Every structure is written in C-alpha cells, then in structure tokens.
mmCIF file of C-alpha atoms and ligand atoms in Angstrom:
data_model
loop_
_atom_site.group_PDB
_atom_site.id
_atom_site.type_symbol
_atom_site.label_atom_id
_atom_site.label_comp_id
_atom_site.label_asym_id
_atom_site.label_seq_id
_atom_site.Cartn_x
_atom_site.Cartn_y
_atom_site.Cartn_z
ATOM 1 C CA MET A 1 -9.139 0.998 36.479
ATOM 2 C CA GLU A 2 -11.856 2.030 34.114
ATOM 3 C CA MET A 3 -9.053 4.970 33.087
ATOM 4 C CA ASN A 4 -6.546 2.985 32.505
ATOM 5 C CA GLU A 5 -9.147 0.392 29.914
ATOM 6 C CA GLU A 6 -9.110 3.828 28.593
ATOM 7 C CA LYS A 7 -5.813 4.312 28.080
ATOM 8 C CA GLU A 8 -5.090 1.445 26.864
ATOM 9 C CA GLU A 9 -7.774 0.781 24.248
ATOM 10 C CA ARG A 10 -6.704 4.802 22.540
ATOM 11 C CA VAL A 11 -2.915 3.841 21.734
ATOM 12 C CA PHE A 12 -2.925 3.536 18.765
ATOM 13 C CA GLU A 13 -4.099 6.239 15.687
ATOM 14 C CA VAL A 14 -4.186 5.244 11.847
ATOM 15 C CA THR A 15 -5.120 7.996 8.917
ATOM 16 C CA PRO A 16 -3.940 8.236 5.547
ATOM 17 C CA TRP A 17 -1.018 10.633 6.697
ATOM 18 C CA GLN A 18 -0.550 9.735 10.124
ATOM 19 C CA VAL A 19 0.098 5.888 11.755
ATOM 20 C CA SER A 20 1.554 6.136 15.429
ATOM 21 C CA GLY A 21 1.151 3.128 18.971
ATOM 22 C CA GLU A 22 0.886 -0.665 17.938
ATOM 23 C CA VAL A 23 -1.909 -0.955 15.598
ATOM 24 C CA ASP A 24 -4.616 -3.514 16.465
ATOM 25 C CA TYR A 25 -6.481 -4.607 13.821
ATOM 26 C CA ASP A 26 -8.959 -5.899 14.734
ATOM 27 C CA LYS A 27 -9.811 -2.821 17.045
ATOM 28 C CA LEU A 28 -9.196 -0.838 13.195
ATOM 29 C CA VAL A 29 -10.974 -3.257 11.677
ATOM 30 C CA LYS A 30 -13.982 -2.305 13.863
ATOM 31 C CA GLN A 31 -13.319 1.149 13.836
ATOM 32 C CA PHE A 32 -13.117 2.060 10.011
ATOM 33 C CA GLY A 33 -16.083 -0.974 9.416
ATOM 34 C CA VAL A 34 -13.902 -2.714 7.247
ATOM 35 C CA SER A 35 -14.959 -6.994 6.515
ATOM 36 C CA LEU A 36 -11.926 -9.407 7.290
ATOM 37 C CA ILE A 37 -11.352 -11.288 4.342
ATOM 38 C CA ASP A 38 -12.606 -15.083 5.472
ATOM 39 C CA ALA A 39 -12.294 -19.098 4.425
ATOM 40 C CA GLN A 40 -14.787 -18.978 2.320
ATOM 41 C CA LEU A 41 -13.656 -16.024 0.349
ATOM 42 C CA MET A 42 -10.355 -16.696 0.020
ATOM 43 C CA LYS A 43 -11.550 -19.595 -1.685
ATOM 44 C CA ARG A 44 -13.493 -17.602 -4.037
ATOM 45 C CA ILE A 45 -10.304 -15.405 -4.725
ATOM 46 C CA GLU A 46 -8.386 -18.190 -5.665
ATOM 47 C CA LYS A 47 -10.691 -20.343 -7.843
ATOM 48 C CA LEU A 48 -10.426 -17.693 -10.063
ATOM 49 C CA ALA A 49 -7.128 -16.375 -9.829
ATOM 50 C CA GLY A 50 -5.219 -18.773 -7.818
ATOM 51 C CA SER A 51 -2.826 -17.883 -5.026
ATOM 52 C CA HIS A 52 -1.295 -15.497 -4.031
ATOM 53 C CA PHE A 53 1.311 -15.229 -0.721
ATOM 54 C CA MET A 54 0.075 -12.099 0.486
ATOM 55 C CA LEU A 55 -3.189 -13.639 0.778
ATOM 56 C CA ARG A 56 -1.982 -16.396 1.682
ATOM 57 C CA ARG A 57 0.185 -15.282 4.813
ATOM 58 C CA GLY A 58 -2.572 -12.625 5.570
ATOM 59 C CA LEU A 59 -1.191 -9.064 4.798
ATOM 60 C CA PHE A 60 -3.958 -8.889 2.040
ATOM 61 C CA PHE A 61 -6.523 -8.845 5.090
ATOM 62 C CA ALA A 62 -9.522 -6.786 5.121
ATOM 63 C CA HIS A 63 -11.747 -5.656 1.862
ATOM 64 C CA ARG A 64 -15.047 -3.939 1.202
ATOM 65 C CA ASP A 65 -17.796 -5.338 -1.145
ATOM 66 C CA LEU A 66 -15.265 -7.641 -2.629
ATOM 67 C CA PRO A 67 -17.951 -10.222 -3.075
ATOM 68 C CA TRP A 68 -19.886 -8.205 -5.345
ATOM 69 C CA LEU A 69 -16.745 -6.871 -7.075
ATOM 70 C CA LEU A 70 -16.748 -10.902 -7.848
ATOM 71 C CA ALA A 71 -20.237 -11.814 -8.428
ATOM 72 C CA ARG A 72 -19.908 -9.312 -11.571
ATOM 73 C CA TYR A 73 -16.826 -10.652 -13.086
ATOM 74 C CA GLU A 74 -18.369 -14.517 -12.460
ATOM 75 C CA THR A 75 -21.482 -13.398 -14.676
ATOM 76 C CA GLY A 76 -18.866 -11.644 -17.830
ATOM 77 C CA GLU A 77 -18.794 -7.932 -16.144
ATOM 78 C CA LYS A 78 -14.870 -6.640 -15.670
ATOM 79 C CA PHE A 79 -13.688 -4.760 -13.206
ATOM 80 C CA PHE A 80 -10.403 -2.208 -13.038
ATOM 81 C CA LEU A 81 -8.059 -2.168 -10.812
ATOM 82 C CA TYR A 82 -7.061 1.941 -9.432
ATOM 83 C CA THR A 83 -4.286 2.420 -6.704
ATOM 84 C CA GLY A 84 -1.744 5.083 -5.892
ATOM 85 C CA ARG A 85 0.909 7.213 -4.383
ATOM 86 C CA GLY A 86 1.850 10.299 -2.621
ATOM 87 C CA PRO A 87 4.944 11.384 -3.741
ATOM 88 C CA SER A 88 6.618 12.740 -0.941
ATOM 89 C CA GLY A 89 10.119 11.336 -1.461
ATOM 90 C CA LYS A 90 12.103 7.836 -2.428
ATOM 91 C CA THR A 91 9.960 5.136 -3.143
ATOM 92 C CA HIS A 92 11.147 2.545 0.275
ATOM 93 C CA ILE A 93 9.715 -1.140 0.560
ATOM 94 C CA GLY A 94 6.908 -1.027 1.960
ATOM 95 C CA HIS A 95 5.005 1.231 -1.062
ATOM 96 C CA LEU A 96 5.290 -1.954 -3.232
ATOM 97 C CA VAL A 97 3.130 -4.460 -1.306
ATOM 98 C CA PRO A 98 0.138 -3.324 -3.003
ATOM 99 C CA TRP A 99 1.188 -2.715 -6.048
ATOM 100 C CA ILE A 100 3.040 -5.587 -6.472
ATOM 101 C CA PHE A 101 -0.266 -7.229 -4.793
ATOM 102 C CA THR A 102 -2.220 -4.902 -7.982
ATOM 103 C CA ARG A 103 0.472 -6.387 -10.186
ATOM 104 C CA TRP A 104 -0.908 -10.115 -9.340
ATOM 105 C CA LEU A 105 -4.018 -9.023 -9.495
ATOM 106 C CA GLN A 106 -3.811 -6.893 -13.248
ATOM 107 C CA GLU A 107 -2.881 -10.247 -14.642
ATOM 108 C CA LYS A 108 -4.585 -13.310 -13.403
ATOM 109 C CA PHE A 109 -7.777 -10.685 -14.247
ATOM 110 C CA ASP A 110 -6.314 -9.691 -16.902
ATOM 111 C CA VAL A 111 -7.831 -5.994 -16.640
ATOM 112 C CA GLU A 112 -6.841 -2.666 -16.867
ATOM 113 C CA VAL A 113 -5.223 -0.357 -13.934
ATOM 114 C CA TRP A 114 -4.959 2.912 -12.879
ATOM 115 C CA PHE A 115 -2.417 4.845 -11.157
ATOM 116 C CA GLN A 116 -2.741 8.466 -9.427
ATOM 117 C CA LEU A 117 0.394 9.925 -8.530
ATOM 118 C CA THR A 118 -1.005 12.679 -5.906
ATOM 119 C CA ASP A 119 1.642 15.620 -5.997
ATOM 120 C CA ASP A 120 -1.126 18.177 -5.321
ATOM 121 C CA GLU A 121 -1.709 16.093 -1.958
ATOM 122 C CA LYS A 122 1.945 16.075 -1.093
ATOM 123 C CA PHE A 123 2.286 19.300 -1.666
ATOM 124 C CA LEU A 124 -0.549 20.596 0.762
ATOM 125 C CA PHE A 125 -0.266 18.338 3.258
ATOM 126 C CA SER A 126 3.742 18.749 3.295
ATOM 127 C CA ASP A 127 5.057 21.560 5.710
ATOM 128 C CA THR A 128 8.465 22.188 3.770
ATOM 129 C CA MET A 129 7.865 21.737 0.546
ATOM 130 C CA GLU A 130 7.511 25.146 -0.856
ATOM 131 C CA ARG A 131 7.072 24.464 -4.665
ATOM 132 C CA PRO A 132 4.479 21.754 -6.058
ATOM 133 C CA GLU A 133 6.760 21.448 -8.717
ATOM 134 C CA GLN A 134 9.027 19.138 -6.224
ATOM 135 C CA ALA A 135 6.014 16.848 -6.270
ATOM 136 C CA ASN A 136 5.648 16.863 -9.281
ATOM 137 C CA GLU A 137 9.382 15.779 -10.229
ATOM 138 C CA LEU A 138 9.364 13.082 -6.842
ATOM 139 C CA ALA A 139 5.605 11.791 -9.010
ATOM 140 C CA TYR A 140 8.165 10.999 -12.281
ATOM 141 C CA GLU A 141 10.557 8.984 -9.532
ATOM 142 C CA ASN A 142 7.931 7.999 -7.595
ATOM 143 C CA VAL A 143 6.034 5.458 -10.423
ATOM 144 C CA LEU A 144 9.244 3.886 -11.966
ATOM 145 C CA ASP A 145 9.459 2.076 -8.577
ATOM 146 C CA PHE A 146 5.345 0.813 -9.599
ATOM 147 C CA LEU A 147 6.434 0.237 -14.173
ATOM 148 C CA ALA A 148 8.987 -1.450 -13.141
ATOM 149 C CA LEU A 149 6.795 -4.517 -11.423
ATOM 150 C CA GLY A 150 6.098 -5.291 -14.827
ATOM 151 C CA PHE A 151 2.346 -3.557 -15.972
ATOM 152 C CA GLU A 152 0.960 -4.343 -18.957
ATOM 153 C CA PRO A 153 1.868 -0.848 -21.399
ATOM 154 C CA GLY A 154 -1.982 -0.094 -23.255
ATOM 155 C CA LYS A 155 -3.282 -1.362 -19.475
ATOM 156 C CA THR A 156 -1.546 0.338 -17.368
ATOM 157 C CA PHE A 157 -2.428 4.244 -17.376
ATOM 158 C CA VAL A 158 -0.465 6.691 -14.718
ATOM 159 C CA PHE A 159 -1.106 10.135 -14.078
ATOM 160 C CA SER A 160 -0.555 12.943 -12.043
ATOM 161 C CA ASN A 161 -2.684 15.241 -10.554
ATOM 162 C CA LEU A 162 -1.336 18.405 -11.401
ATOM 163 C CA ASP A 163 -0.209 17.259 -15.344
ATOM 164 C CA TYR A 164 -4.155 15.541 -16.055
ATOM 165 C CA ALA A 165 -5.988 17.843 -13.825
ATOM 166 C CA LYS A 166 -8.176 19.427 -17.017
ATOM 167 C CA THR A 167 -9.639 16.082 -16.363
ATOM 168 C CA LEU A 168 -10.132 15.072 -12.755
ATOM 169 C CA TYR A 169 -10.958 18.308 -11.936
ATOM 170 C CA ARG A 170 -14.031 18.089 -13.668
ATOM 171 C CA GLN A 171 -15.065 15.390 -11.843
ATOM 172 C CA ALA A 172 -14.061 15.611 -8.863
ATOM 173 C CA ILE A 173 -15.771 19.123 -7.959
ATOM 174 C CA ARG A 174 -18.625 16.624 -8.527
ATOM 175 C CA VAL A 175 -17.226 14.998 -5.659
ATOM 176 C CA ALA A 176 -16.736 18.482 -3.670
ATOM 177 C CA LYS A 177 -20.475 19.704 -4.525
ATOM 178 C CA LYS A 178 -21.418 16.674 -2.210
ATOM 179 C CA VAL A 179 -18.780 16.616 0.083
ATOM 180 C CA THR A 180 -19.523 19.149 3.645
ATOM 181 C CA PHE A 181 -16.630 20.122 5.782
ATOM 182 C CA SER A 182 -18.035 18.403 8.482
ATOM 183 C CA THR A 183 -17.946 15.137 6.958
ATOM 184 C CA VAL A 184 -14.186 15.544 5.791
ATOM 185 C CA LYS A 185 -13.494 16.725 9.895
ATOM 186 C CA ALA A 186 -14.821 13.476 11.067
ATOM 187 C CA VAL A 187 -13.593 11.543 8.989
ATOM 188 C CA PHE A 188 -10.075 12.704 9.132
ATOM 189 C CA GLY A 189 -10.315 14.352 12.322
ATOM 190 C CA PHE A 190 -9.881 18.162 10.271
ATOM 191 C CA ASN A 191 -10.531 21.441 12.520
ATOM 192 C CA ASN A 192 -10.291 24.682 11.122
ATOM 193 C CA GLU A 193 -6.871 24.996 11.534
ATOM 194 C CA ASN A 194 -6.189 23.058 8.339
ATOM 195 C CA ASN A 195 -6.030 24.723 4.947
ATOM 196 C CA ILE A 196 -8.861 24.321 2.381
ATOM 197 C CA GLY A 197 -6.834 22.534 -0.133
ATOM 198 C CA GLN A 198 -6.319 19.643 2.748
ATOM 199 C CA ILE A 199 -10.360 19.593 3.108
ATOM 200 C CA PHE A 200 -10.836 19.760 -1.212
ATOM 201 C CA PHE A 201 -8.175 17.405 -1.146
ATOM 202 C CA THR A 202 -10.480 14.076 -1.373
ATOM 203 C CA SER A 203 -12.251 14.386 -3.675
ATOM 204 C CA MET A 204 -9.554 14.624 -5.974
ATOM 205 C CA GLN A 205 -8.119 10.865 -4.510
ATOM 206 C CA ALA A 206 -12.256 10.045 -5.456
ATOM 207 C CA VAL A 207 -12.096 10.577 -9.005
ATOM 208 C CA PRO A 208 -10.182 7.536 -10.652
ATOM 209 C CA ALA A 209 -13.015 5.669 -8.718
ATOM 210 C CA PHE A 210 -15.601 6.198 -11.798
ATOM 211 C CA LEU A 211 -13.063 8.409 -14.031
ATOM 212 C CA PRO A 212 -13.189 4.926 -16.461
ATOM 213 C CA SER A 213 -16.612 4.466 -16.146
ATOM 214 C CA VAL A 214 -17.122 8.489 -16.977
ATOM 215 C CA LEU A 215 -14.941 8.227 -20.051
ATOM 216 C CA ALA A 216 -16.421 5.111 -21.280
ATOM 217 C CA GLY A 217 -20.002 6.106 -20.671
ATOM 218 C CA ARG A 218 -20.971 2.872 -19.123
ATOM 219 C CA ASN A 219 -20.587 2.120 -15.640
ATOM 220 C CA ILE A 220 -17.486 -0.120 -14.422
ATOM 221 C CA PRO A 221 -16.265 -1.846 -11.155
ATOM 222 C CA CYS A 222 -13.686 -0.877 -9.367
ATOM 223 C CA LEU A 223 -11.891 -2.521 -6.744
ATOM 224 C CA ILE A 224 -8.709 -0.328 -5.331
ATOM 225 C CA PRO A 225 -5.824 -2.499 -3.647
ATOM 226 C CA HIS A 226 -4.741 -0.452 -0.877
ATOM 227 C CA GLY A 227 -2.759 0.216 2.616
ATOM 228 C CA ILE A 228 -5.164 0.144 5.201
ATOM 229 C CA ASP A 229 -4.175 3.663 6.390
ATOM 230 C CA GLN A 230 -6.254 5.541 2.339
ATOM 231 C CA ASP A 231 -9.320 3.093 3.290
ATOM 232 C CA PRO A 232 -11.264 6.586 4.842
ATOM 233 C CA HIS A 233 -10.621 8.511 1.279
ATOM 234 C CA PHE A 234 -12.904 5.263 0.156
ATOM 235 C CA ARG A 235 -15.378 5.384 2.598
ATOM 236 C CA ILE A 236 -16.672 9.140 1.734
ATOM 237 C CA ALA A 237 -16.459 8.413 -1.934
ATOM 238 C CA ARG A 238 -18.531 4.632 -1.229
ATOM 239 C CA ASP A 239 -20.986 7.588 -0.057
ATOM 240 C CA VAL A 240 -20.747 9.805 -2.702
ATOM 241 C CA LEU A 241 -19.983 8.019 -5.598
ATOM 242 C CA PRO A 242 -23.528 6.194 -6.098
ATOM 243 C CA LYS A 243 -25.014 9.935 -5.284
ATOM 244 C CA LEU A 244 -23.488 11.070 -9.196
ATOM 245 C CA GLY A 245 -24.934 7.668 -10.880
ATOM 246 C CA TYR A 246 -21.536 5.254 -10.509
ATOM 247 C CA TYR A 247 -20.926 2.138 -8.673
ATOM 248 C CA LYS A 248 -19.251 1.867 -4.973
ATOM 249 C CA PRO A 249 -15.735 1.038 -5.122
ATOM 250 C CA ALA A 250 -14.608 -2.098 -4.142
ATOM 251 C CA SER A 251 -11.433 -2.292 -1.687
ATOM 252 C CA ILE A 252 -9.014 -5.400 -0.885
ATOM 253 C CA GLN A 253 -6.388 -3.950 2.001
ATOM 254 C CA CYS A 254 -3.285 -4.955 3.353
ATOM 255 C CA LYS A 255 -1.187 -4.433 7.024
ATOM 256 C CA PHE A 256 0.998 -2.330 6.738
ATOM 257 C CA LEU A 257 5.254 -4.107 6.874
ATOM 258 C CA PRO A 258 6.625 -2.421 9.967
ATOM 259 C CA GLY A 259 9.957 -0.890 9.470
ATOM 260 C CA LEU A 260 13.632 -1.907 9.803
ATOM 261 C CA THR A 261 13.333 -0.480 13.582
ATOM 262 C CA ALA A 262 9.998 -2.295 14.587
ATOM 263 C CA THR A 263 7.783 1.161 13.402
ATOM 264 C CA PRO A 264 4.409 0.243 13.144
ATOM 265 C CA LYS A 265 4.701 1.494 9.332
ATOM 266 C CA MET A 266 7.558 1.741 7.543
ATOM 267 C CA SER A 267 8.854 5.411 7.830
ATOM 268 C CA SER A 268 11.072 7.380 5.515
ATOM 269 C CA SER A 269 12.358 9.887 7.486
ATOM 270 C CA LYS A 270 13.216 7.638 10.890
ATOM 271 C CA PRO A 271 17.365 6.837 10.681
ATOM 272 C CA GLY A 272 18.030 3.088 9.082
ATOM 273 C CA ASP A 273 13.806 2.165 9.182
ATOM 274 C CA ALA A 274 12.939 2.316 5.510
ATOM 275 C CA ILE A 275 15.405 0.191 2.549
ATOM 276 C CA PHE A 276 14.727 2.797 -0.069
ATOM 277 C CA THR A 277 14.633 0.888 -3.181
ATOM 278 C CA THR A 278 17.766 2.247 -5.003
ATOM 279 C CA ASP A 279 19.526 1.389 -2.303
ATOM 280 C CA THR A 280 23.196 0.415 -2.966
ATOM 281 C CA PRO A 281 23.692 -3.214 -1.538
ATOM 282 C CA GLU A 282 25.680 -1.288 0.618
ATOM 283 C CA GLU A 283 23.332 0.230 2.437
ATOM 284 C CA ILE A 284 20.704 -2.886 2.621
ATOM 285 C CA ALA A 285 23.461 -4.653 4.227
ATOM 286 C CA MET A 286 24.526 -1.888 6.241
ATOM 287 C CA LYS A 287 21.150 -0.858 7.817
ATOM 288 C CA VAL A 288 20.463 -4.349 8.344
ATOM 289 C CA LYS A 289 23.466 -4.596 10.177
ATOM 290 C CA LYS A 290 22.558 -1.877 12.210
ATOM 291 C CA TYR A 291 19.133 -1.183 12.796
ATOM 292 C CA ALA A 292 16.722 -4.416 11.989
ATOM 293 C CA PHE A 293 15.465 -5.113 14.677
ATOM 294 C CA SER A 294 15.871 -8.383 16.030
ATOM 295 C CA GLY A 295 14.104 -11.608 17.863
ATOM 296 C CA GLY A 296 17.645 -13.508 19.037
ATOM 297 C CA GLN A 297 18.460 -13.155 22.350
ATOM 298 C CA PRO A 298 21.746 -11.278 23.739
ATOM 299 C CA THR A 299 24.711 -14.310 23.341
ATOM 300 C CA ILE A 300 24.501 -16.555 21.331
ATOM 301 C CA GLN A 301 25.046 -19.388 23.813
ATOM 302 C CA GLU A 302 20.893 -18.540 25.104
ATOM 303 C CA HIS A 303 20.006 -18.498 21.228
ATOM 304 C CA ARG A 304 21.216 -21.732 21.155
ATOM 305 C CA GLU A 305 19.813 -23.313 24.085
ATOM 306 C CA LYS A 306 16.466 -20.940 23.990
ATOM 307 C CA GLY A 307 16.190 -20.448 20.627
ATOM 308 C CA GLY A 308 15.174 -17.036 18.392
ATOM 309 C CA ASN A 309 11.607 -15.740 18.627
ATOM 310 C CA PRO A 310 11.270 -15.206 14.283
ATOM 311 C CA ASP A 311 7.534 -13.477 14.846
ATOM 312 C CA ILE A 312 9.138 -10.439 16.266
ATOM 313 C CA ASP A 313 12.309 -10.230 14.152
ATOM 314 C CA MET A 314 12.125 -7.724 11.540
ATOM 315 C CA CYS A 315 14.217 -9.587 8.971
ATOM 316 C CA PHE A 316 12.787 -12.547 8.628
ATOM 317 C CA ILE A 317 9.150 -10.787 8.460
ATOM 318 C CA TRP A 318 9.811 -9.017 5.186
ATOM 319 C CA LEU A 319 11.550 -12.126 4.346
ATOM 320 C CA LYS A 320 7.774 -13.471 4.875
ATOM 321 C CA TYR A 321 5.783 -10.854 3.392
ATOM 322 C CA LEU A 322 7.496 -9.336 0.366
ATOM 323 C CA PHE A 323 11.223 -11.362 0.283
ATOM 324 C CA GLU A 324 10.250 -15.369 0.248
ATOM 325 C CA PRO A 325 7.530 -16.406 -1.851
ATOM 326 C CA ASP A 326 8.341 -20.179 -1.362
ATOM 327 C CA ASP A 327 6.626 -21.688 1.783
ATOM 328 C CA LYS A 328 8.399 -24.761 2.509
ATOM 329 C CA LYS A 329 11.541 -22.205 2.544
ATOM 330 C CA LEU A 330 9.761 -19.854 4.942
ATOM 331 C CA GLU A 331 9.437 -22.873 7.472
ATOM 332 C CA GLN A 332 12.883 -24.052 7.603
ATOM 333 C CA ILE A 333 14.021 -20.646 7.790
ATOM 334 C CA TYR A 334 11.019 -19.785 10.608
ATOM 335 C CA TRP A 335 11.650 -23.144 12.499
ATOM 336 C CA ASP A 336 15.763 -23.148 12.240
ATOM 337 C CA TYR A 337 15.752 -19.892 14.242
ATOM 338 C CA LYS A 338 13.417 -20.762 16.555
ATOM 339 C CA THR A 339 14.770 -23.607 18.175
ATOM 340 C CA GLY A 340 18.357 -22.069 17.932
ATOM 341 C CA LYS A 341 19.543 -23.334 14.956
ATOM 342 C CA MET A 342 20.024 -20.071 12.623
ATOM 343 C CA LEU A 343 21.838 -17.749 14.512
ATOM 344 C CA THR A 344 20.409 -13.541 14.347
ATOM 345 C CA SER A 345 23.912 -13.134 12.333
ATOM 346 C CA GLU A 346 23.012 -15.852 9.751
ATOM 347 C CA LEU A 347 19.260 -14.485 9.271
ATOM 348 C CA LYS A 348 20.489 -11.048 8.393
ATOM 349 C CA GLU A 349 22.563 -12.233 6.174
ATOM 350 C CA ILE A 350 19.276 -14.555 3.607
ATOM 351 C CA PHE A 351 17.475 -11.555 4.214
ATOM 352 C CA ILE A 352 20.552 -8.863 2.645
ATOM 353 C CA GLU A 353 20.808 -11.077 -0.073
ATOM 354 C CA LYS A 354 16.781 -12.010 -0.766
ATOM 355 C CA ALA A 355 16.230 -7.788 -0.481
ATOM 356 C CA THR A 356 19.699 -7.780 -3.044
ATOM 357 C CA SER A 357 18.973 -9.719 -5.585
ATOM 358 C CA PHE A 358 15.365 -8.227 -5.112
ATOM 359 C CA LEU A 359 16.378 -4.608 -5.723
ATOM 360 C CA ARG A 360 19.117 -5.706 -8.241
ATOM 361 C CA THR A 361 16.582 -7.191 -10.885
ATOM 362 C CA HIS A 362 14.262 -3.575 -9.450
ATOM 363 C CA GLN A 363 16.571 -1.084 -10.555
ATOM 364 C CA GLU A 364 17.146 -2.509 -13.573
ATOM 365 C CA ALA A 365 13.895 -2.625 -14.830
ATOM 366 C CA ARG A 366 13.555 0.823 -13.134
ATOM 367 C CA GLU A 367 16.057 2.381 -15.358
ATOM 368 C CA LYS A 368 14.445 0.396 -18.841
ATOM 369 C CA VAL A 369 10.554 1.772 -17.942
ATOM 370 C CA ARG A 370 12.456 4.859 -17.222
ATOM 371 C CA LYS A 371 12.815 5.103 -21.217
ATOM 372 C CA GLU A 372 8.836 3.753 -22.002
ATOM 373 C CA LEU A 373 7.147 6.215 -19.814
ATOM 374 C CA ASP A 374 5.061 7.809 -22.530
ATOM 375 C CA ARG A 375 3.454 4.599 -23.226
ATOM 376 C CA PHE A 376 2.083 4.859 -19.419
ATOM 377 C CA VAL A 377 1.627 8.434 -18.906
ATOM 378 C CA LEU A 378 -1.616 10.297 -18.678
ATOM 379 C CA LYS A 379 -1.761 14.218 -19.610
ATOM 380 C CA ASP A 380 -4.112 16.984 -20.683
HETATM 381 P P1 TYM B 1 1.274 6.783 -0.077
HETATM 382 O O1 TYM B 1 2.097 7.203 -1.393
HETATM 383 O O2 TYM B 1 1.278 6.861 1.264
HETATM 384 O O3 TYM B 1 1.572 4.941 -0.387
HETATM 385 C C1 TYM B 1 1.051 4.286 -1.270
HETATM 386 C C2 TYM B 1 0.628 2.939 -1.407
HETATM 387 O O4 TYM B 1 1.396 2.486 -0.074
HETATM 388 C C3 TYM B 1 0.616 1.636 1.160
HETATM 389 N N1 TYM B 1 1.983 1.626 2.314
HETATM 390 C C4 TYM B 1 2.287 0.629 2.644
HETATM 391 N N2 TYM B 1 1.281 -0.581 2.658
HETATM 392 C C5 TYM B 1 2.396 -1.798 3.368
HETATM 393 N N3 TYM B 1 3.112 -1.667 4.425
HETATM 394 C C6 TYM B 1 3.897 -0.237 4.366
HETATM 395 N N4 TYM B 1 4.837 -0.017 5.256
HETATM 396 C C7 TYM B 1 2.988 0.714 3.754
HETATM 397 N N5 TYM B 1 3.266 2.213 3.153
HETATM 398 C C8 TYM B 1 2.277 2.578 1.983
HETATM 399 C C9 TYM B 1 -0.275 2.699 1.310
HETATM 400 O O5 TYM B 1 -1.649 2.777 2.165
HETATM 401 C C10 TYM B 1 -0.525 3.547 -0.551
HETATM 402 O O6 TYM B 1 -1.656 2.397 -0.890
HETATM 403 N N6 TYM B 1 -3.066 9.322 -0.747
HETATM 404 C C11 TYM B 1 -1.875 8.800 -1.408
HETATM 405 C C12 TYM B 1 -1.984 8.064 -2.579
HETATM 406 C C13 TYM B 1 -3.150 7.453 -3.806
HETATM 407 C C14 TYM B 1 -3.452 6.244 -3.759
HETATM 408 C C15 TYM B 1 -4.623 6.142 -4.296
HETATM 409 C C16 TYM B 1 -2.858 5.353 -2.721
HETATM 410 C C17 TYM B 1 -3.811 8.348 -4.589
HETATM 411 N N7 TYM B 1 -5.000 7.536 -5.196
HETATM 412 C C18 TYM B 1 -5.507 5.179 -4.162
HETATM 413 C C19 TYM B 1 -4.111 3.503 -2.392
HETATM 414 C C20 TYM B 1 -5.181 3.844 -3.536
HETATM 415 C C21 TYM B 1 -1.060 7.996 -0.394
HETATM 416 O O7 TYM B 1 -0.050 9.038 -0.335
HETATM 417 O O8 TYM B 1 -0.496 6.582 -0.419
#
C-alpha cells in the first residue's frame, strides 16, 4: 500500500530537457520552491498593466519575487524582460505562449526585452546534431517567430550564444566560478556521464539576467517570463548573482500547453502532436482531424445526450489558452460543447479556422521581419 502511494507520487518529471508523465502543478510548485500567483498579486498586476487572458485563465500561474519587482517599478525603477529559445527544430505554437505574454509585458510596462538563442545548448544536448552551425542556422529561423509577435526595435535585443560569445563568455565564467559540479548534479540530475559542456551550460543561460546591468554600469531588475521547465536554471542564477553584486532575477512562469495527442507538453518529435508556426492550412486541418484528442462521445447520438468534456479536449484547451482571447465567446463554446449542442467536428472546425487565421497573420509578419533582422540582432 505504502509502496503504491510512493510510486504514485513520482509519476511525472520536469527538467529543462524533459517533461514526462501527468504534471501535478501543485506538487511541482512545492518541489521547485516557486510561489503561486494569488488573487492579491493578480490584482496588483492588473492595476499596473490591465488584464491578459493568459493570466486571467491561470496559464501564467507562478513566480519568483514578482512583488519585489513591482514594488521597485512603482517607485520608478524600470526593469527589463529576458526570455529565450533553444533552437533544436521548428518553432511550434507552444513556444509562442511565453513570447506573446512577454510582448504584452513590454507594451504595458514600456521596457526592454533581451532574447537569448541557446544554439550552444542545443548542440551540446543533442544526440543527432553533428555541427554547432546546425543549431546556429535554426536560431535565425526561430527568432523570426519571436520577432513576428511585434517586439519594438531599439528596445528588443536578440542574440545567439555562438555569435555573441565574446560578450557572454566573459560574464559566464564569472557565474561558472561560483557553481560547483555537485550543485549542477543536484539541480539537473546530472551524473558523471554528462559531457562537460552540459555541466557548464547553465552559466550561459544566467548571463542575460544581469548583462544589461553590466553594460549600463548599474543594477537593473530583471523579469523572466518562461515555461516552468526552465526554472532550475534560474534557481542557480538567483543563488549566484547576488554574490557577483547583482539583483536576483524575478520570474513569471507558465504551465505547458499540451500536444494535440494529449502529451503533457507539446512535442516536436511525436507525429501529429505539434502544430508548427510554418504549417500550411492543409497541414493544420489534417493534424487536427487526425490527431487532436477529443472530449466528445463515441457517437453523435451519445454526444447529444450526454454532452462533451471541454476540459480534456485539446481543441478547447488551445482555444482557451491561445486562440480565443474573448471570454464571452469562449464561454459560449464551453457550454455548447458540454451540453452536447456542439459536436466534436464543429469544435474542430472552429479551432482549425482560428489557428489558420492566426498562423496566416503570423507567417506574413515572420517574412516581413526576416528583412529587418539587423535592427534587432546583437553580435560581436
Ligand atoms: P525552449 O526552446 O525549450 O522553449 C522556449 C520557451 O517556450 C516554453 N515552452 C512552452 N510553454 C508553454 N507550453 C509549451 N508546450 C511549451 N514548450 C516550451 C519554454 O518553457 C521556454 O520558455 N534553454 C531554453 C532557452 C532559453 C530561455 C531563456 C527560455 C534561454 N534563456 C530564458 C526562457 C527564459 C530553451 O531551450 O527553451
């Protein structure tokens, strides 16, 4: 009996490189030592910035030191935002979640955004990538998806770790000197078989949390919007940065959006699980019809009688967290589906329509920004 309970407690794992099992966010919050965004904090954010559906609907749900950062902001001290992407393949719509929220924060608080492309990381952690250049090329494709969301030139700085290495490395070794192998083992679960680049890597991800302070010659608070899988990196950064004389970075963290086949975090490698930002309307429709996990009943008659379950239906979940910001419209869909008035095929059509039109606009913006990259990229 006791053994079963113990077994049940360990059914999920979240690291920056792997998410498996059904994630229990309450347990994860305790495990990682982050704080939940409570009603009071939500109100405080809303007072300063207004309401965003990703916050309102509980997708952004945890943080570190956010009240501290807001208190500084309220006394006139501006912060900067820092987020990033590990270029291992095409961008999927899950990656867009923290970036859309970051863009909103930039607009509302009128602050700088620093965006790191960890091509070094993806080379070091990949079993199949033979040359760092492969990750570097992907970095400049992935960054188009970030910039397509409308970030402001002059206030948005994007850089690949390989191409901005001279600046980053000088700071990374300051971090590395304060992190022991045993810390990295404990935080990431590494062992003696990990390559030494992997062991060093977290120091590169720490750098943008204080680089703007180094360059400005004064301390500037940092807020990192990200998926909760990245938190272990920033736990280390928060430990080390004060030892170098900088503020601990604050963070605001989101849950994962599941994949179409109901994986806990959208997966690029599982067939039909991810919708990529470059997918055609035909590809989107095919994936949704063939793979999207449905909360509907097996037959139309049964569905009309018993109703569907929107809470486990991938099309509904993605409308809720990304494609339908309008609360009233979302609620209508929820009840129509739950009472059996709306069929699974109809819900899928709504989703396909929304996703296709969202991605059409995105793909246009993506190509436009390709020609303007120089306005954003830092290299040395
Ligand atoms: P990467 O490329 O794995 O993911 C980029 C960002 O997307 C988030 N994310 C998701 N969020 C919601 N639903 C999903 N299904 C989903 N999948 C991924 C990730 O949590 C992440 O925020 N090492 C990092 C790159 C990085 C970074 C940073 C990320 C460098 N500096 C600072 C965040 C903040 C990486 O490989 O992310």
